[in-house]
């Protein structure tokens, strides 16, 4: 008898179509071809599997499911204490067995979206101060997610301008309907918790990639309230898409273009020159 490799070569010579699956597997769109084959198999070939024993069908399903059940991922999530991801993992597993595939997936997606909204609605605001070692450099003095954690008044302002009441803050996330309310409340409470009245606010907007219309309307209300109370507002590092939105919604008219800066130090230099007159105008000593 011929060796196995010789018999295979002879078979390919007489039946070249047998090479088609191997050739398709080498192509970049092999996944698309596989998907088309599976689609037509489900649509037109299912009747031929009607009399196949359920044990055989179960074996096929179990064999496919074992390949996607990655136990090492569970161990990794446990080691890094990613309990939220573990919760979603077991929620998906249990709910798909109890409610079915569609119900389990829908429940898992809904819970995941709620967790995402909860996480993103907690604002990340950094209070900035002048670096003690470099007067031209500004650094984080505090990172605030919940102002209620501060039980007493704290001086979050620049030390050399604390008596002038200058608040410098940086927002490190997009502004949209889910977090803008908490950010507004955070700034209002910062004014109350400060050791001196606020006379100027410098907002570093360099880390705000976009602002949705709801957030823009709330910012307009906050800036209008500050302007009515004669609090100076300076914007720093504002990105062009955000500037365009601020122009359209009237925020730039409240701030005025002369108080738009590219660096915090430029805004501070401006305030150093103008805040004395501004404070005297407001009637503070």
Short mmCIF file of C-alpha atoms in Angstrom, two decimals:
data_model
loop_
_atom_site.label_atom_id
_atom_site.label_comp_id
_atom_site.label_asym_id
_atom_site.label_seq_id
_atom_site.Cartn_x
_atom_site.Cartn_y
_atom_site.Cartn_z
CA UNK A 1 0.00 0.00 0.00
CA UNK A 2 1.01 3.57 -0.62
CA UNK A 3 2.24 5.71 2.32
CA UNK A 4 -0.31 8.06 3.80
CA UNK A 5 1.25 11.23 2.31
CA UNK A 6 1.32 9.66 -1.17
CA UNK A 7 -2.33 8.61 -0.92
CA UNK A 8 -3.27 12.12 0.19
CA UNK A 9 -1.38 13.68 -2.75
CA UNK A 10 -3.08 11.31 -5.16
CA UNK A 11 -6.49 12.17 -3.66
CA UNK A 12 -5.84 15.90 -4.10
CA UNK A 13 -4.85 15.39 -7.74
CA UNK A 14 -8.17 13.71 -8.52
CA UNK A 15 -10.28 15.93 -6.24
CA UNK A 16 -8.71 19.43 -6.10
CA UNK A 17 -11.81 20.91 -4.44
CA UNK A 18 -10.68 19.27 -1.22
CA UNK A 19 -8.06 22.01 -0.98
CA UNK A 20 -10.74 24.72 -0.87
CA UNK A 21 -11.23 24.74 2.94
CA UNK A 22 -7.47 24.99 3.49
CA UNK A 23 -7.17 27.85 0.98
CA UNK A 24 -10.10 29.75 2.49
CA UNK A 25 -8.58 29.45 5.95
CA UNK A 26 -5.52 31.37 4.70
CA UNK A 27 -7.55 34.30 3.41
CA UNK A 28 -8.12 37.47 5.44
CA UNK A 29 -11.90 37.09 5.08
CA UNK A 30 -11.96 33.48 6.28
CA UNK A 31 -14.15 34.49 9.23
CA UNK A 32 -16.69 35.98 6.83
CA UNK A 33 -16.71 32.78 4.77
CA UNK A 34 -17.18 30.73 7.94
CA UNK A 35 -20.06 32.96 9.00
CA UNK A 36 -21.75 32.54 5.60
CA UNK A 37 -21.35 28.77 5.77
CA UNK A 38 -22.81 28.67 9.28
CA UNK A 39 -25.71 30.91 8.18
CA UNK A 40 -26.64 28.70 5.24
CA UNK A 41 -26.25 25.59 7.39
CA UNK A 42 -28.69 26.97 9.94
CA UNK A 43 -31.15 28.14 7.28
CA UNK A 44 -31.17 25.09 5.00
CA UNK A 45 -29.40 22.11 6.62
CA UNK A 46 -31.10 21.92 10.01
CA UNK A 47 -33.72 19.39 8.83
CA UNK A 48 -30.93 16.90 8.17
CA UNK A 49 -29.94 17.06 11.87
CA UNK A 50 -33.47 16.41 13.09
CA UNK A 51 -32.87 12.74 13.83
CA UNK A 52 -29.40 13.18 15.29
CA UNK A 53 -29.32 12.00 18.93
CA UNK A 54 -29.58 14.85 21.43
CA UNK A 55 -26.54 13.44 23.19
CA UNK A 56 -24.45 14.14 20.08
CA UNK A 57 -25.84 17.66 19.77
CA UNK A 58 -25.16 18.29 23.47
CA UNK A 59 -21.58 17.08 23.03
CA UNK A 60 -21.07 19.55 20.17
CA UNK A 61 -22.46 22.42 22.26
CA UNK A 62 -20.44 21.50 25.34
CA UNK A 63 -17.27 21.21 23.29
CA UNK A 64 -17.85 24.67 21.82
CA UNK A 65 -18.78 26.20 25.20
CA UNK A 66 -15.72 24.87 27.01
CA UNK A 67 -13.52 26.76 24.57
CA UNK A 68 -15.08 30.10 25.48
CA UNK A 69 -15.20 29.48 29.24
CA UNK A 70 -11.82 30.90 30.26
CA UNK A 71 -11.06 29.77 33.79
CA UNK A 72 -7.72 31.58 33.84
CA UNK A 73 -9.61 34.87 33.42
CA UNK A 74 -11.58 34.12 36.59
CA UNK A 75 -8.36 33.46 38.49
CA UNK A 76 -6.85 36.68 37.12
CA UNK A 77 -9.92 38.75 38.12
CA UNK A 78 -9.87 37.23 41.60
CA UNK A 79 -6.15 37.94 42.05
CA UNK A 80 -6.54 41.63 41.13
CA UNK A 81 -9.74 41.87 43.22
CA UNK A 82 -11.93 42.90 40.30
CA UNK A 83 -15.05 41.97 42.20
CA UNK A 84 -17.34 44.03 39.99
CA UNK A 85 -16.26 42.10 36.90
CA UNK A 86 -16.63 38.82 38.77
CA UNK A 87 -20.14 39.87 39.79
CA UNK A 88 -21.06 40.59 36.17
CA UNK A 89 -19.52 37.29 35.10
CA UNK A 90 -21.58 35.18 37.51
CA UNK A 91 -24.67 37.33 36.96
CA UNK A 92 -24.46 36.61 33.24
CA UNK A 93 -23.88 32.89 33.85
CA UNK A 94 -26.75 32.49 36.33
CA UNK A 95 -29.24 34.74 34.53
CA UNK A 96 -28.76 33.01 31.17
CA UNK A 97 -29.47 29.67 32.83
CA UNK A 98 -32.53 30.96 34.70
CA UNK A 99 -34.01 33.48 32.25
CA UNK A 100 -32.69 32.09 28.98
CA UNK A 101 -30.07 33.48 26.65
CA UNK A 102 -31.96 36.62 25.61
CA UNK A 103 -33.15 37.50 29.11
CA UNK A 104 -29.78 36.83 30.71
CA UNK A 105 -27.88 38.92 28.20
CA UNK A 106 -30.42 41.76 28.46
CA UNK A 107 -30.18 41.76 32.27
CA UNK A 108 -26.37 41.74 32.21
CA UNK A 109 -26.23 44.61 29.71
CA UNK A 110 -28.69 46.66 31.80
CA UNK A 111 -26.67 46.15 35.00
CA UNK A 112 -23.41 46.98 33.17
CA UNK A 113 -24.89 50.24 31.86
CA UNK A 114 -26.10 51.19 35.34
CA UNK A 115 -22.63 50.57 36.77
CA UNK A 116 -21.04 52.67 34.01
CA UNK A 117 -23.43 55.58 34.63
CA UNK A 118 -22.82 55.32 38.38
CA UNK A 119 -19.05 55.38 37.87
CA UNK A 120 -19.01 58.26 35.39
CA UNK A 121 -21.48 60.35 37.40
CA UNK A 122 -18.91 60.70 40.20
CA UNK A 123 -16.98 63.81 39.11
CA UNK A 124 -13.20 63.87 39.23
CA UNK A 125 -12.13 67.40 40.16
CA UNK A 126 -8.58 68.37 41.10
CA UNK A 127 -7.78 71.50 43.11
CA UNK A 128 -4.59 73.16 41.84
CA UNK A 129 -2.00 75.13 43.77
CA UNK A 130 1.37 76.72 43.03
CA UNK A 131 4.32 74.36 43.43
CA UNK A 132 6.46 75.31 46.45
CA UNK A 133 9.66 74.48 44.54
CA UNK A 134 8.78 76.21 41.26
CA UNK A 135 6.64 79.38 41.30
CA UNK A 136 5.83 78.97 37.59
CA UNK A 137 4.57 75.40 38.03
CA UNK A 138 1.15 74.39 39.34
CA UNK A 139 0.32 71.00 40.85
CA UNK A 140 -2.57 69.13 42.40
CA UNK A 141 -3.36 70.09 45.99
CA UNK A 142 -6.33 67.73 46.35
CA UNK A 143 -8.48 65.40 44.26
CA UNK A 144 -12.13 65.58 45.17
CA UNK A 145 -14.89 63.14 44.33
CA UNK A 146 -17.11 63.78 47.32
CA UNK A 147 -16.97 67.15 49.09
CA UNK A 148 -18.98 65.67 51.97
CA UNK A 149 -15.86 63.76 53.03
CA UNK A 150 -14.42 67.06 54.27
CA UNK A 151 -15.85 67.73 57.71
CA UNK A 152 -14.16 71.09 58.30
CA UNK A 153 -13.28 74.08 56.17
CA UNK A 154 -10.12 73.65 54.14
CA UNK A 155 -8.10 76.20 52.23
CA UNK A 156 -7.98 74.75 48.70
CA UNK A 157 -6.76 78.01 47.15
CA UNK A 158 -3.31 79.11 46.15
CA UNK A 159 -1.41 79.89 49.32
CA UNK A 160 0.04 83.18 48.10
CA UNK A 161 -3.41 84.35 46.97
CA UNK A 162 -5.52 82.77 49.69
CA UNK A 163 -6.52 86.17 51.04
CA UNK A 164 -7.73 87.08 47.54
CA UNK A 165 -10.03 84.04 47.28
CA UNK A 166 -8.82 82.46 44.03
CA UNK A 167 -10.07 78.92 43.37
CA UNK A 168 -8.17 76.93 40.72
CA UNK A 169 -9.74 73.64 39.66
CA UNK A 170 -9.33 71.09 36.89
CA UNK A 171 -12.06 68.77 35.62
CA UNK A 172 -10.69 65.49 34.29
CA UNK A 173 -13.63 64.02 32.40
CA UNK A 174 -16.34 64.83 29.85
CA UNK A 175 -19.29 66.87 31.05
CA UNK A 176 -22.73 65.44 30.35
CA UNK A 177 -26.15 65.10 31.95
CA UNK A 178 -25.10 62.38 34.43
CA UNK A 179 -22.30 64.28 36.18
CA UNK A 180 -22.83 68.00 35.58
CA UNK A 181 -25.27 68.33 38.49
CA UNK A 182 -22.75 66.90 40.95
CA UNK A 183 -19.98 69.11 39.54
CA UNK A 184 -22.12 72.22 40.03
CA UNK A 185 -22.93 71.15 43.58
CA UNK A 186 -19.25 70.44 44.18
CA UNK A 187 -18.22 73.97 43.20
CA UNK A 188 -20.96 75.49 45.32
CA UNK A 189 -19.82 73.49 48.35
CA UNK A 190 -16.19 74.37 47.68
CA UNK A 191 -17.14 78.01 48.06
CA UNK A 192 -18.80 77.25 51.39
CA UNK A 193 -15.92 75.12 52.65
CA UNK A 194 -13.22 77.62 51.68
CA UNK A 195 -11.62 79.68 54.42
CA UNK A 196 -12.14 82.94 52.50
CA UNK A 197 -14.81 84.17 50.08
CA UNK A 198 -14.21 83.30 46.45
CA UNK A 199 -13.43 86.27 44.22
CA UNK A 200 -12.15 84.41 41.13
CA UNK A 201 -12.40 80.93 39.64
CA UNK A 202 -9.78 79.53 37.26
CA UNK A 203 -11.08 76.43 35.49
CA UNK A 204 -8.58 74.19 33.70
CA UNK A 205 -10.67 72.61 30.91
CA UNK A 206 -7.81 70.87 29.11
CA UNK A 207 -9.05 67.40 30.11
CA UNK A 208 -12.65 67.98 29.04
CA UNK A 209 -12.97 66.33 25.60
CA UNK A 210 -16.61 67.25 25.05
CA UNK A 211 -19.63 68.86 26.70
CA UNK A 212 -23.19 67.83 25.92
CA UNK A 213 -26.03 70.40 25.62
CA UNK A 214 -27.43 69.61 29.07
CA UNK A 215 -24.06 70.19 30.71
CA UNK A 216 -23.54 73.39 28.68
CA UNK A 217 -26.86 74.77 29.92
CA UNK A 218 -25.96 73.97 33.55
CA UNK A 219 -22.51 75.56 33.14
CA UNK A 220 -24.17 78.67 31.71
CA UNK A 221 -26.39 78.89 34.80
CA UNK A 222 -23.38 78.46 37.13
CA UNK A 223 -21.26 81.05 35.29
CA UNK A 224 -24.19 83.47 35.19
CA UNK A 225 -24.60 83.12 38.94
CA UNK A 226 -20.88 83.76 39.46
CA UNK A 227 -21.01 86.80 37.22
CA UNK A 228 -24.02 88.18 39.11
CA UNK A 229 -21.98 87.84 42.29
CA UNK A 230 -19.04 89.57 40.55
CA UNK A 231 -16.79 86.50 40.67
CA UNK A 232 -14.18 86.56 37.88
CA UNK A 233 -14.07 83.45 35.67
CA UNK A 234 -11.00 82.33 33.72
CA UNK A 235 -10.91 79.33 31.35
CA UNK A 236 -7.61 77.58 30.63
CA UNK A 237 -6.63 75.12 27.85
CA UNK A 238 -10.17 74.85 26.52
CA UNK A 239 -10.28 72.56 23.49
CA UNK A 240 -11.57 73.98 20.15
CA UNK A 241 -14.76 71.80 19.99
CA UNK A 242 -15.65 72.86 23.53
CA UNK A 243 -14.90 76.51 22.71
CA UNK A 244 -17.25 76.34 19.72
CA UNK A 245 -20.03 74.97 21.92
CA UNK A 246 -19.36 77.64 24.55
CA UNK A 247 -19.63 80.33 21.86
CA UNK A 248 -22.95 78.97 20.64
CA UNK A 249 -24.49 78.71 24.12
CA UNK A 250 -23.23 82.13 25.31
CA UNK A 251 -20.69 80.98 27.90
CA UNK A 252 -17.87 82.87 26.18
CA UNK A 253 -19.94 86.06 26.46
CA UNK A 254 -20.07 85.54 30.24
CA UNK A 255 -16.37 84.74 30.54
CA UNK A 256 -15.20 87.22 27.84
CA UNK A 257 -12.41 86.25 25.39
CA UNK A 258 -9.77 88.19 27.33
CA UNK A 259 -10.05 85.66 30.16
CA UNK A 260 -9.36 82.62 27.94
CA UNK A 261 -5.78 81.42 28.55
CA UNK A 262 -3.49 78.63 27.40
CA UNK A 263 -1.70 78.21 30.74
CA UNK A 264 -2.73 78.54 34.37
CA UNK A 265 0.19 80.85 35.09
CA UNK A 266 -1.10 83.31 32.46
CA UNK A 267 -4.49 83.38 34.17
CA UNK A 268 -2.84 83.95 37.54
CA UNK A 269 -0.73 86.79 36.17
CA UNK A 270 -3.89 88.37 34.79
CA UNK A 271 -5.62 88.02 38.14
CA UNK A 272 -2.63 89.45 39.98
CA UNK A 273 -2.97 92.61 37.92
CA UNK A 274 -6.74 92.96 38.13
CA UNK A 275 -8.01 91.29 41.28
CA UNK A 276 -7.14 94.15 43.65
CA UNK A 277 -9.39 96.55 41.76
CA UNK A 278 -12.03 93.86 41.41
CA UNK A 279 -12.05 93.12 45.16
CA UNK A 280 -12.23 96.81 45.99
CA UNK A 281 -15.15 97.16 43.57
CA UNK A 282 -17.00 94.41 45.41
CA UNK A 283 -16.42 96.23 48.70
CA UNK A 284 -14.19 93.66 50.40
CA UNK A 285 -11.21 94.94 52.39
#
